[in-house]
Amino acid sequence: MSTARAAAILLAKELRLEFRTRELLNATIVFALVVVVLFSFSFDPTSAESRRLGPGLLWIAFLFSGSLMLHPSFGREQVNQTLDALRMAPISPFALVLGKMLANFLFLSAAEVVLVPVFAILYNVGLTGVAGRLTLVIVLGTFGLCVTGTVFSAIAAHARLRELLLPLLLLPILTPLLIAAVEATASLLAPEPGLDRGWLALLAGFDIVFLTASWLLSDFLLEE
Amino acid sequence: MKARVPVTVLAAGLMLVAGYAALFIAPDERTMHEIQRIFYFHLGCWTAMFIALGIAFVANIGWLLTSRPRWDWLGVSAVEVGVTSCTAGLITGVLWGKPAWGIWWTWDPRLTTCFILWLLYISYLLLRGLIEDPARRATLSAVFGIFAFLDAPLVYVSNRLWPRGQHPAPVIFGGPNSGINSTMLRTLMISMTAMVVLMLIVLLDRYRLERLRHELDELRVATERGNARSTLAPVARS
C-alpha cells in the first residue's frame, strides 16, 4: 500500500475516533479560550496595545493548547496497546506518523478557526483585508507545530511524566517558528498591513526541515 | 588510557599558559580595557560547546545507523560536556555583558540561540532520565538530539532576522577595517585550544564512566541470573 493511501486511511481513523466524542477538540478550544481571556489581565487591552501584544498572545495560546492536545496522539494508543497493532500493519512507519500529523493539524486548525474570531472581537483587532494572508501564516505555523509535536508525542509516550515532558521538549524547539509566526502576524495586524517574505520563508523552511527529518527518522521512532 | 596522564598534564600546562597570556601578556583593549580579557575564555567555551554538540550529533546518527552502544555513550557524554561548556559560556557572557554593555542580558541573536540550545540539551538529558529501557532511551534521545541540532541554525536565523542585535560585528574575518592584534590572536588561539582540549579530556572521562556503568549493569544482571540458578538447583558448592 502506498504511504499516501495508508496515511489517508489512518487520518480517517483518527477523525472518526475524535468525532465520536469530540472531547479532545472541545477541551483544546476551551483551554485556548482560557489562555486568551487570562492574558487580557496582564495588560490594558486597548486597540493599540492589542495590536502590539496580540500576535504573541495568539501564538502562545496556539503553542500551549497544541502542546497539550498533542499528547493523546500517541498516548491514547497505549491504553490498549493499539500501537503494536498499527506497527504490525504492512505500511511504512512514516504513513502512521503522517496520518497522525495531519489529524493533529486538522484538530488544531479547527480550534484556531474558533479562536481567531473570538480573539479579534475581544481585543478589537480588525482582520478584514488580511484574512487570506493571515490564514497562510497560521497554516504554515500550525503545520510546523504539528509535525514536531507529533514526533515528540511518540517520543514522550515511552517516558515517565509524559504529559509534562512533551511541552518541555516541544516548546524550545518551536522558538524559530514562534518568532517567525508572531512577527508575520504582527505585520499583518499593523495599521498598514504588510507581509515580510522572510518570515514566510522561515516558516516554510521549518516545516520542510522537520517534515524531512520525521520522514527519515520515523523508522526509529516506532521501533520496538 | 595510558595517554591520559600526559594529555591531562598538557591540558593543565596549556591552561596555565593561556591564563597567564590572557591576564598579563595580551595588550589592553582600546575601549573595554581589562574587561575584554574574559573574552579569551568566553570564546573558548563556545568553541568547545559547538565541537561537543557536533560530536553528539554524529554520535546520535551513529547509534541510529549501527545500534552500537558506544555511540550512545558518546552521545550522552558529548551532550553533558556541551551543556557544561554552554553554561560556562553563558556565565562568562553575563559577567562580560554587565560592564561592557551596561546590562546583564540582552535578547541578541547569539545569546538567544545559545540559551535556547542550552534549554534544548537540558531537555535531552531530562528525557534520558525518564526512559527506563536502555535501547529505547538511546534511540528516542538520538531522534530528539538530531531534531535539536537541526533547530540550532533555524533559531539563529530567526533571531538574526529580528532587528534588535547587540553583539558587535565580527572582528576576526570581519571585512577590510576589522582585525585583531597578533598577540591577542595568539593568546586567543592558545586559550581556545586549552578549552577544547579540556573539554575533550572531560568528554573521554565521561565516556569511560558511561562504559563502566554499562559493564556494571551487565555484571549485575549476570550475577542475578547466577543466583537465581543456584537457588533453583541447590547443588553443594564447597
CSV table of C-alpha atoms in Angstrom, one decimal:
chain,number,residue,atom,x,y,z
A,1,MET,CA,0.0,0.0,0.0
A,2,SER,CA,1.3,3.4,-0.8
A,3,THR,CA,2.3,5.7,2.0
A,4,ALA,CA,-0.2,8.4,0.9
A,5,ARG,CA,-3.1,5.9,0.9
A,6,ALA,CA,-2.1,4.4,4.2
A,7,ALA,CA,-1.8,7.8,5.8
A,8,ALA,CA,-5.2,8.8,4.4
A,9,ILE,CA,-6.8,5.7,5.9
A,10,LEU,CA,-5.2,6.4,9.3
A,11,LEU,CA,-6.2,10.0,9.1
A,12,ALA,CA,-9.8,8.9,8.6
A,13,LYS,CA,-9.5,6.6,11.6
A,14,GLU,CA,-8.2,9.4,13.8
A,15,LEU,CA,-11.0,11.7,12.6
A,16,ARG,CA,-13.7,9.0,13.2
A,17,LEU,CA,-12.3,8.4,16.7
A,18,GLU,CA,-12.3,12.0,17.6
A,19,PHE,CA,-15.7,12.9,16.2
A,20,ARG,CA,-17.3,10.1,18.2
A,21,THR,CA,-16.6,12.0,21.4
A,22,ARG,CA,-15.1,15.4,20.3
A,23,GLU,CA,-13.6,15.5,23.8
A,24,LEU,CA,-10.1,16.5,22.6
A,25,LEU,CA,-11.3,19.2,20.3
A,26,ASN,CA,-13.7,20.7,23.0
A,27,ALA,CA,-11.0,20.6,25.7
A,28,THR,CA,-8.5,22.3,23.4
A,29,ILE,CA,-10.8,25.1,22.4
A,30,VAL,CA,-11.8,25.8,26.0
A,31,PHE,CA,-8.2,25.7,27.1
A,32,ALA,CA,-7.1,28.2,24.3
A,33,LEU,CA,-10.0,30.5,25.3
A,34,VAL,CA,-8.9,30.4,28.9
A,35,VAL,CA,-5.4,31.4,27.8
A,36,VAL,CA,-6.7,34.3,25.6
A,37,VAL,CA,-9.0,35.6,28.4
A,38,LEU,CA,-6.4,35.3,31.1
A,39,PHE,CA,-3.9,37.3,29.0
A,40,SER,CA,-6.3,40.2,29.0
A,41,PHE,CA,-5.5,40.8,32.7
A,42,SER,CA,-1.7,41.1,32.0
A,43,PHE,CA,-2.1,44.3,30.0
A,44,ASP,CA,-4.5,47.0,29.2
A,45,PRO,CA,-6.3,45.7,26.1
A,46,THR,CA,-6.7,49.0,24.2
A,47,SER,CA,-6.6,48.7,20.4
A,48,ALA,CA,-3.0,49.9,20.1
A,49,GLU,CA,-1.7,47.7,22.9
A,50,SER,CA,-3.6,44.7,21.5
A,51,ARG,CA,-2.0,45.2,18.1
A,52,ARG,CA,1.4,45.2,19.8
A,53,LEU,CA,0.9,42.3,22.2
A,54,GLY,CA,-1.9,40.4,20.4
A,55,PRO,CA,0.1,38.4,17.9
A,56,GLY,CA,2.3,37.0,20.7
A,57,LEU,CA,-0.7,36.2,22.8
A,58,LEU,CA,-2.4,34.4,20.0
A,59,TRP,CA,0.6,32.2,19.2
A,60,ILE,CA,1.4,31.4,22.8
A,61,ALA,CA,-2.3,30.3,23.1
A,62,PHE,CA,-1.8,28.1,19.9
A,63,LEU,CA,1.5,26.7,21.2
A,64,PHE,CA,0.2,25.9,24.7
A,65,SER,CA,-3.0,24.3,23.5
A,66,GLY,CA,-1.1,22.4,20.8
A,67,SER,CA,1.5,21.0,23.2
A,68,LEU,CA,-1.3,19.8,25.5
A,69,MET,CA,-3.5,18.5,22.7
A,70,LEU,CA,-0.7,16.5,21.0
A,71,HIS,CA,0.0,14.2,23.9
A,72,PRO,CA,-3.0,11.9,23.4
A,73,SER,CA,-2.0,11.4,19.8
A,74,PHE,CA,0.3,8.6,20.8
A,75,GLY,CA,-0.6,8.4,24.5
A,76,ARG,CA,-4.1,7.2,23.5
A,77,GLU,CA,-2.7,4.3,21.6
A,78,GLN,CA,-1.0,2.9,24.7
A,79,VAL,CA,-4.1,2.1,26.8
A,80,ASN,CA,-5.0,-1.0,24.8
A,81,GLN,CA,-1.6,-1.5,23.1
A,82,THR,CA,-3.2,-0.5,19.8
A,83,LEU,CA,0.1,1.0,18.6
A,84,ASP,CA,1.5,-2.6,18.4
A,85,ALA,CA,-1.3,-3.5,16.1
A,86,LEU,CA,-0.7,-0.5,13.9
A,87,ARG,CA,3.0,-1.3,13.9
A,88,MET,CA,2.3,-4.8,12.6
A,89,ALA,CA,0.3,-3.4,9.6
A,90,PRO,CA,2.2,-3.7,6.3
A,91,ILE,CA,2.6,0.0,6.0
A,92,SER,CA,5.6,2.3,6.3
A,93,PRO,CA,6.1,3.8,9.8
A,94,PHE,CA,6.1,7.2,8.2
A,95,ALA,CA,2.5,6.7,7.0
A,96,LEU,CA,1.5,6.2,10.6
A,97,VAL,CA,3.3,9.3,11.7
A,98,LEU,CA,2.0,11.3,8.7
A,99,GLY,CA,-1.6,10.2,9.4
A,100,LYS,CA,-1.4,11.5,13.0
A,101,MET,CA,0.4,14.7,11.9
A,102,LEU,CA,-2.5,15.5,9.5
A,103,ALA,CA,-5.1,14.6,12.1
A,104,ASN,CA,-3.5,16.9,14.7
A,105,PHE,CA,-3.2,19.6,12.1
A,106,LEU,CA,-6.9,19.4,11.4
A,107,PHE,CA,-7.8,19.4,15.1
A,108,LEU,CA,-5.6,22.3,15.9
A,109,SER,CA,-6.8,24.2,12.8
A,110,ALA,CA,-10.4,23.6,13.9
A,111,ALA,CA,-9.6,25.1,17.3
A,112,GLU,CA,-7.9,28.1,15.7
A,113,VAL,CA,-10.9,28.7,13.4
A,114,VAL,CA,-12.9,29.3,16.6
A,115,LEU,CA,-10.2,31.1,18.5
A,116,VAL,CA,-9.1,33.7,15.9
A,117,PRO,CA,-12.5,35.5,15.5
A,118,VAL,CA,-13.0,35.4,19.3
A,119,PHE,CA,-9.6,37.0,19.7
A,120,ALA,CA,-10.4,39.6,17.1
A,121,ILE,CA,-13.6,40.6,18.9
A,122,LEU,CA,-12.3,40.5,22.4
A,123,TYR,CA,-9.2,42.6,21.6
A,124,ASN,CA,-10.7,44.9,18.9
A,125,VAL,CA,-8.3,43.8,16.2
A,126,GLY,CA,-9.6,44.1,12.6
A,127,LEU,CA,-8.9,41.1,10.4
A,128,THR,CA,-10.8,42.1,7.2
A,129,GLY,CA,-8.5,42.5,4.3
A,130,VAL,CA,-5.7,40.4,5.7
A,131,ALA,CA,-7.7,37.2,6.2
A,132,GLY,CA,-6.1,35.3,3.3
A,133,ARG,CA,-2.6,36.2,4.3
A,134,LEU,CA,-3.2,35.5,7.9
A,135,THR,CA,-4.6,32.1,7.0
A,136,LEU,CA,-1.4,31.3,5.1
A,137,VAL,CA,0.7,32.3,8.2
A,138,ILE,CA,-1.4,30.3,10.6
A,139,VAL,CA,-1.5,27.2,8.3
A,140,LEU,CA,2.3,27.2,7.9
A,141,GLY,CA,2.8,27.8,11.7
A,142,THR,CA,0.3,25.2,12.7
A,143,PHE,CA,1.7,22.6,10.4
A,144,GLY,CA,5.2,23.0,11.8
A,145,LEU,CA,3.9,22.8,15.3
A,146,CYS,CA,2.0,19.5,14.5
A,147,VAL,CA,5.0,18.0,12.6
A,148,THR,CA,7.4,18.4,15.5
A,149,GLY,CA,4.7,17.9,18.1
A,150,THR,CA,3.5,14.5,16.7
A,151,VAL,CA,7.1,13.2,16.6
A,152,PHE,CA,7.7,14.3,20.2
A,153,SER,CA,4.4,12.8,21.2
A,154,ALA,CA,5.7,9.5,20.1
A,155,ILE,CA,9.0,10.1,22.0
A,156,ALA,CA,7.3,11.2,25.2
A,157,ALA,CA,4.8,8.3,25.1
A,158,HIS,CA,7.6,6.0,26.2
A,159,ALA,CA,8.8,8.1,29.1
A,160,ARG,CA,7.7,8.8,32.6
A,161,LEU,CA,6.0,12.1,33.3
A,162,ARG,CA,5.0,12.2,29.7
A,163,GLU,CA,2.3,14.9,30.0
A,164,LEU,CA,4.9,17.3,31.4
A,165,LEU,CA,7.7,16.1,29.2
A,166,LEU,CA,6.0,16.9,25.8
A,167,PRO,CA,5.8,20.7,26.3
A,168,LEU,CA,9.3,20.6,27.7
A,169,LEU,CA,10.7,19.0,24.6
A,170,LEU,CA,8.4,20.8,22.2
A,171,LEU,CA,8.3,24.5,23.2
A,172,PRO,CA,12.1,25.3,23.0
A,173,ILE,CA,12.3,23.7,19.5
A,174,LEU,CA,9.4,25.8,18.4
A,175,THR,CA,11.3,29.1,19.1
A,176,PRO,CA,12.1,29.9,15.5
A,177,LEU,CA,8.5,29.1,14.5
A,178,LEU,CA,7.1,31.3,17.3
A,179,ILE,CA,9.3,34.2,16.3
A,180,ALA,CA,8.5,34.0,12.6
A,181,ALA,CA,4.8,33.4,13.2
A,182,VAL,CA,4.5,36.3,15.7
A,183,GLU,CA,6.4,38.7,13.6
A,184,ALA,CA,4.4,37.8,10.4
A,185,THR,CA,1.1,38.1,12.3
A,186,ALA,CA,2.2,41.4,13.9
A,187,SER,CA,3.0,42.9,10.5
A,188,LEU,CA,-0.5,41.8,9.2
A,189,LEU,CA,-2.3,43.4,12.2
A,190,ALA,CA,-0.3,46.7,12.0
A,191,PRO,CA,-2.2,49.8,10.9
A,192,GLU,CA,-0.6,49.4,7.4
A,193,PRO,CA,-0.7,45.6,6.9
A,194,GLY,CA,2.2,44.0,5.0
A,195,LEU,CA,3.8,40.6,5.0
A,196,ASP,CA,7.6,40.1,5.0
A,197,ARG,CA,8.5,37.2,2.7
A,198,GLY,CA,11.5,36.3,5.0
A,199,TRP,CA,9.2,35.2,7.8
A,200,LEU,CA,7.1,33.1,5.4
A,201,ALA,CA,10.2,31.5,4.1
A,202,LEU,CA,11.4,30.7,7.6
A,203,LEU,CA,8.1,29.1,8.5
A,204,ALA,CA,8.1,27.1,5.3
A,205,GLY,CA,11.7,26.2,5.9
A,206,PHE,CA,10.9,25.0,9.4
A,207,ASP,CA,8.1,22.8,8.1
A,208,ILE,CA,10.3,21.3,5.3
A,209,VAL,CA,13.3,20.6,7.6
A,210,PHE,CA,11.3,18.8,10.3
A,211,LEU,CA,9.0,17.0,7.9
A,212,THR,CA,12.0,15.6,6.1
A,213,ALA,CA,13.7,14.7,9.4
A,214,SER,CA,10.5,13.0,10.5
A,215,TRP,CA,10.3,11.1,7.3
A,216,LEU,CA,14.0,9.9,7.7
A,217,LEU,CA,13.7,9.1,11.4
A,218,SER,CA,10.2,7.6,11.6
A,219,ASP,CA,11.5,4.0,11.3
A,220,PHE,CA,13.4,4.5,14.6
A,221,LEU,CA,10.5,6.4,16.2
A,222,LEU,CA,8.2,3.4,16.2
A,223,GLU,CA,10.8,0.7,16.7
A,224,GLU,CA,10.0,-1.9,19.3
B,1,MET,CA,44.2,5.0,28.7
B,2,LYS,CA,47.9,5.3,29.1
B,3,ALA,CA,47.9,8.6,27.2
B,4,ARG,CA,45.6,10.2,29.8
B,5,VAL,CA,48.2,11.4,32.2
B,6,PRO,CA,50.4,13.2,29.6
B,7,VAL,CA,47.3,14.6,27.9
B,8,THR,CA,46.0,15.9,31.2
B,9,VAL,CA,49.4,17.4,32.1
B,10,LEU,CA,49.5,19.0,28.6
B,11,ALA,CA,46.0,20.5,29.1
B,12,ALA,CA,46.9,21.8,32.5
B,13,GLY,CA,50.1,23.4,31.0
B,14,LEU,CA,48.0,24.9,28.2
B,15,MET,CA,45.5,26.3,30.7
B,16,LEU,CA,48.3,27.9,32.7
B,17,VAL,CA,49.9,29.4,29.6
B,18,ALA,CA,46.6,30.6,28.4
B,19,GLY,CA,45.6,32.1,31.7
B,20,TYR,CA,49.0,33.9,32.0
B,21,ALA,CA,48.9,35.2,28.5
B,22,ALA,CA,45.3,36.4,28.8
B,23,LEU,CA,45.9,38.3,32.0
B,24,PHE,CA,49.5,39.6,31.6
B,25,ILE,CA,50.8,39.3,28.0
B,26,ALA,CA,47.8,40.3,25.8
B,27,PRO,CA,47.7,44.0,25.2
B,28,ASP,CA,45.0,46.2,26.7
B,29,GLU,CA,41.9,46.6,24.6
B,30,ARG,CA,41.1,50.1,23.4
B,31,THR,CA,37.5,50.6,24.5
B,32,MET,CA,36.9,47.8,27.1
B,33,HIS,CA,40.3,47.6,28.8
B,34,GLU,CA,40.6,44.8,31.4
B,35,ILE,CA,37.0,43.5,30.9
B,36,GLN,CA,37.9,42.3,27.5
B,37,ARG,CA,40.3,39.7,28.9
B,38,ILE,CA,37.4,37.4,29.9
B,39,PHE,CA,36.8,37.1,26.2
B,40,TYR,CA,39.7,34.7,25.7
B,41,PHE,CA,37.8,32.1,27.7
B,42,HIS,CA,34.3,33.1,26.7
B,43,LEU,CA,35.1,32.3,23.1
B,44,GLY,CA,36.8,29.1,24.2
B,45,CYS,CA,33.7,27.9,25.9
B,46,TRP,CA,31.6,28.5,22.8
B,47,THR,CA,34.1,26.7,20.6
B,48,ALA,CA,34.2,23.8,23.0
B,49,MET,CA,30.4,23.7,23.1
B,50,PHE,CA,30.0,23.7,19.3
B,51,ILE,CA,32.5,20.9,18.9
B,52,ALA,CA,30.9,18.9,21.7
B,53,LEU,CA,27.4,19.3,20.2
B,54,GLY,CA,28.7,18.4,16.8
B,55,ILE,CA,30.2,15.2,18.3
B,56,ALA,CA,26.8,14.5,19.9
B,57,PHE,CA,25.0,14.9,16.6
B,58,VAL,CA,27.4,12.5,14.8
B,59,ALA,CA,27.0,10.0,17.8
B,60,ASN,CA,23.2,10.2,17.5
B,61,ILE,CA,23.3,9.3,13.9
B,62,GLY,CA,25.9,6.7,14.6
B,63,TRP,CA,23.7,5.0,17.1
B,64,LEU,CA,20.6,5.0,14.8
B,65,LEU,CA,22.7,3.5,11.9
B,66,THR,CA,24.7,0.9,13.8
B,67,SER,CA,23.0,0.3,17.2
B,68,ARG,CA,26.4,0.0,18.8
B,69,PRO,CA,26.1,1.1,22.5
B,70,ARG,CA,29.4,3.0,22.3
B,71,TRP,CA,27.7,5.7,20.1
B,72,ASP,CA,25.1,6.1,22.8
B,73,TRP,CA,27.7,6.5,25.4
B,74,LEU,CA,29.5,9.1,23.3
B,75,GLY,CA,26.2,10.9,22.6
B,76,VAL,CA,25.3,11.4,26.2
B,77,SER,CA,28.8,12.3,27.2
B,78,ALA,CA,29.1,14.9,24.5
B,79,VAL,CA,25.8,16.5,25.4
B,80,GLU,CA,26.7,16.7,29.1
B,81,VAL,CA,30.1,18.3,28.3
B,82,GLY,CA,28.4,20.5,25.7
B,83,VAL,CA,25.8,21.7,28.2
B,84,THR,CA,28.6,22.4,30.7
B,85,SER,CA,30.6,24.4,28.2
B,86,CYS,CA,27.4,26.3,27.3
B,87,THR,CA,26.7,27.1,30.9
B,88,ALA,CA,30.3,28.4,31.3
B,89,GLY,CA,29.8,30.4,28.1
B,90,LEU,CA,26.6,31.9,29.3
B,91,ILE,CA,28.0,32.8,32.7
B,92,THR,CA,31.2,34.4,31.3
B,93,GLY,CA,29.0,36.2,28.8
B,94,VAL,CA,26.7,37.7,31.5
B,95,LEU,CA,29.8,38.7,33.5
B,96,TRP,CA,31.2,40.5,30.5
B,97,GLY,CA,27.9,42.0,29.4
B,98,LYS,CA,27.3,44.0,32.6
B,99,PRO,CA,30.4,46.1,32.4
B,100,ALA,CA,30.8,46.2,28.6
B,101,TRP,CA,27.1,46.9,27.6
B,102,GLY,CA,25.8,48.0,31.0
B,103,ILE,CA,23.2,45.2,31.1
B,104,TRP,CA,23.5,41.6,32.2
B,105,TRP,CA,21.5,40.1,29.4
B,106,THR,CA,20.1,41.1,26.1
B,107,TRP,CA,18.0,39.1,23.6
B,108,ASP,CA,20.6,39.3,20.9
B,109,PRO,CA,20.6,36.5,18.2
B,110,ARG,CA,23.8,34.8,19.5
B,111,LEU,CA,22.8,34.9,23.2
B,112,THR,CA,19.2,33.8,22.5
B,113,THR,CA,20.4,30.9,20.2
B,114,CYS,CA,22.8,29.7,22.9
B,115,PHE,CA,20.2,30.0,25.6
B,116,ILE,CA,17.7,28.0,23.5
B,117,LEU,CA,20.4,25.4,22.7
B,118,TRP,CA,21.1,25.1,26.4
B,119,LEU,CA,17.4,24.5,27.1
B,120,LEU,CA,17.1,22.0,24.3
B,121,TYR,CA,20.0,19.9,25.5
B,122,ILE,CA,18.9,20.1,29.1
B,123,SER,CA,15.6,18.6,27.9
B,124,TYR,CA,17.6,15.9,26.1
B,125,LEU,CA,19.2,15.0,29.4
B,126,LEU,CA,15.8,15.1,31.2
B,127,LEU,CA,14.3,12.9,28.5
B,128,ARG,CA,17.1,10.3,29.0
B,129,GLY,CA,16.4,10.2,32.7
B,130,LEU,CA,12.7,9.5,32.2
B,131,ILE,CA,13.0,6.4,29.9
B,132,GLU,CA,13.8,3.1,31.5
B,133,ASP,CA,14.7,0.7,28.7
B,134,PRO,CA,18.3,1.4,27.6
B,135,ALA,CA,17.9,0.7,23.9
B,136,ARG,CA,14.7,2.7,23.7
B,137,ARG,CA,16.3,5.5,25.7
B,138,ALA,CA,19.2,5.6,23.2
B,139,THR,CA,17.0,5.6,20.1
B,140,LEU,CA,14.5,8.2,21.2
B,141,SER,CA,17.0,10.5,22.7
B,142,ALA,CA,19.1,10.2,19.5
B,143,VAL,CA,16.0,11.2,17.5
B,144,PHE,CA,15.4,14.2,19.8
B,145,GLY,CA,19.1,15.1,19.6
B,146,ILE,CA,19.0,15.2,15.8
B,147,PHE,CA,15.9,17.5,16.0
B,148,ALA,CA,17.6,19.7,18.5
B,149,PHE,CA,20.7,20.1,16.4
B,150,LEU,CA,18.7,20.8,13.2
B,151,ASP,CA,16.8,23.5,15.2
B,152,ALA,CA,20.0,25.5,16.0
B,153,PRO,CA,20.5,27.2,12.6
B,154,LEU,CA,16.8,28.0,12.5
B,155,VAL,CA,16.9,29.6,15.9
B,156,TYR,CA,19.9,31.6,14.8
B,157,VAL,CA,18.3,32.7,11.5
B,158,SER,CA,15.0,33.7,13.2
B,159,ASN,CA,16.8,35.8,15.7
B,160,ARG,CA,19.1,37.3,13.1
B,161,LEU,CA,16.1,38.4,11.1
B,162,TRP,CA,14.7,40.1,14.2
B,163,PRO,CA,16.2,43.5,14.2
B,164,ARG,CA,17.5,44.0,17.7
B,165,GLY,CA,21.2,42.9,17.8
B,166,GLN,CA,23.7,43.9,20.5
B,167,HIS,CA,26.8,41.9,19.6
B,168,PRO,CA,29.5,43.8,17.7
B,169,ALA,CA,30.1,43.0,14.0
B,170,PRO,CA,32.7,40.2,13.5
B,171,VAL,CA,36.2,41.4,14.3
B,172,ILE,CA,38.1,38.4,13.0
B,173,PHE,CA,37.5,37.7,9.3
B,174,GLY,CA,35.0,40.6,9.5
B,175,GLY,CA,36.0,42.7,6.5
B,176,PRO,CA,38.5,45.3,5.4
B,177,ASN,CA,38.6,47.5,8.5
B,178,SER,CA,38.4,44.7,11.1
B,179,GLY,CA,41.3,42.8,12.5
B,180,ILE,CA,43.0,41.8,15.7
B,181,ASN,CA,46.4,42.5,17.2
B,182,SER,CA,48.7,39.5,16.6
B,183,THR,CA,49.5,39.0,20.3
B,184,MET,CA,45.8,39.0,21.1
B,185,LEU,CA,45.2,36.5,18.3
B,186,ARG,CA,47.9,34.2,19.6
B,187,THR,CA,46.5,34.4,23.1
B,188,LEU,CA,43.1,33.7,21.8
B,189,MET,CA,44.3,30.6,19.9
B,190,ILE,CA,46.1,29.2,22.9
B,191,SER,CA,43.1,29.7,25.2
B,192,MET,CA,40.7,28.3,22.7
B,193,THR,CA,42.9,25.2,22.2
B,194,ALA,CA,43.2,24.9,26.0
B,195,MET,CA,39.4,24.9,26.5
B,196,VAL,CA,38.8,22.5,23.6
B,197,VAL,CA,41.5,20.1,25.0
B,198,LEU,CA,39.9,20.3,28.5
B,199,MET,CA,36.5,19.6,27.0
B,200,LEU,CA,37.9,16.6,25.2
B,201,ILE,CA,39.5,15.2,28.3
B,202,VAL,CA,36.3,15.5,30.3
B,203,LEU,CA,34.4,14.0,27.4
B,204,LEU,CA,36.7,11.0,27.3
B,205,ASP,CA,36.4,10.5,31.1
B,206,ARG,CA,32.7,10.8,31.0
B,207,TYR,CA,32.6,8.3,28.1
B,208,ARG,CA,34.7,5.9,30.2
B,209,LEU,CA,32.3,6.3,33.1
B,210,GLU,CA,29.3,5.5,30.9
B,211,ARG,CA,31.1,2.4,29.6
B,212,LEU,CA,31.9,1.3,33.2
B,213,ARG,CA,28.3,1.8,34.2
B,214,HIS,CA,27.2,-0.3,31.3
B,215,GLU,CA,29.6,-3.1,32.2
B,216,LEU,CA,28.5,-2.9,35.8
B,217,ASP,CA,24.9,-3.3,34.8
B,218,GLU,CA,25.8,-6.4,32.7
B,219,LEU,CA,27.7,-7.9,35.6
B,220,ARG,CA,24.8,-7.3,37.9
B,221,VAL,CA,22.4,-9.0,35.5
B,222,ALA,CA,24.8,-11.9,35.2
B,223,THR,CA,25.2,-12.2,38.9
B,224,GLU,CA,21.4,-12.2,39.5
B,225,ARG,CA,21.0,-14.8,36.8
B,226,GLY,CA,23.7,-16.9,38.6
B,227,ASN,CA,22.0,-16.5,42.0
B,228,ALA,CA,18.6,-17.5,40.5
B,229,ARG,CA,20.2,-20.6,39.1
B,230,SER,CA,21.8,-21.6,42.3
B,231,THR,CA,18.5,-21.3,44.2
B,232,LEU,CA,16.8,-23.4,41.6
B,233,ALA,CA,19.4,-26.2,41.8
B,234,PRO,CA,21.0,-26.0,45.3
B,235,VAL,CA,24.0,-28.1,44.4
B,236,ALA,CA,26.6,-28.3,47.1
B,237,ARG,CA,29.4,-25.9,46.2
B,238,SER,CA,32.2,-26.4,48.6
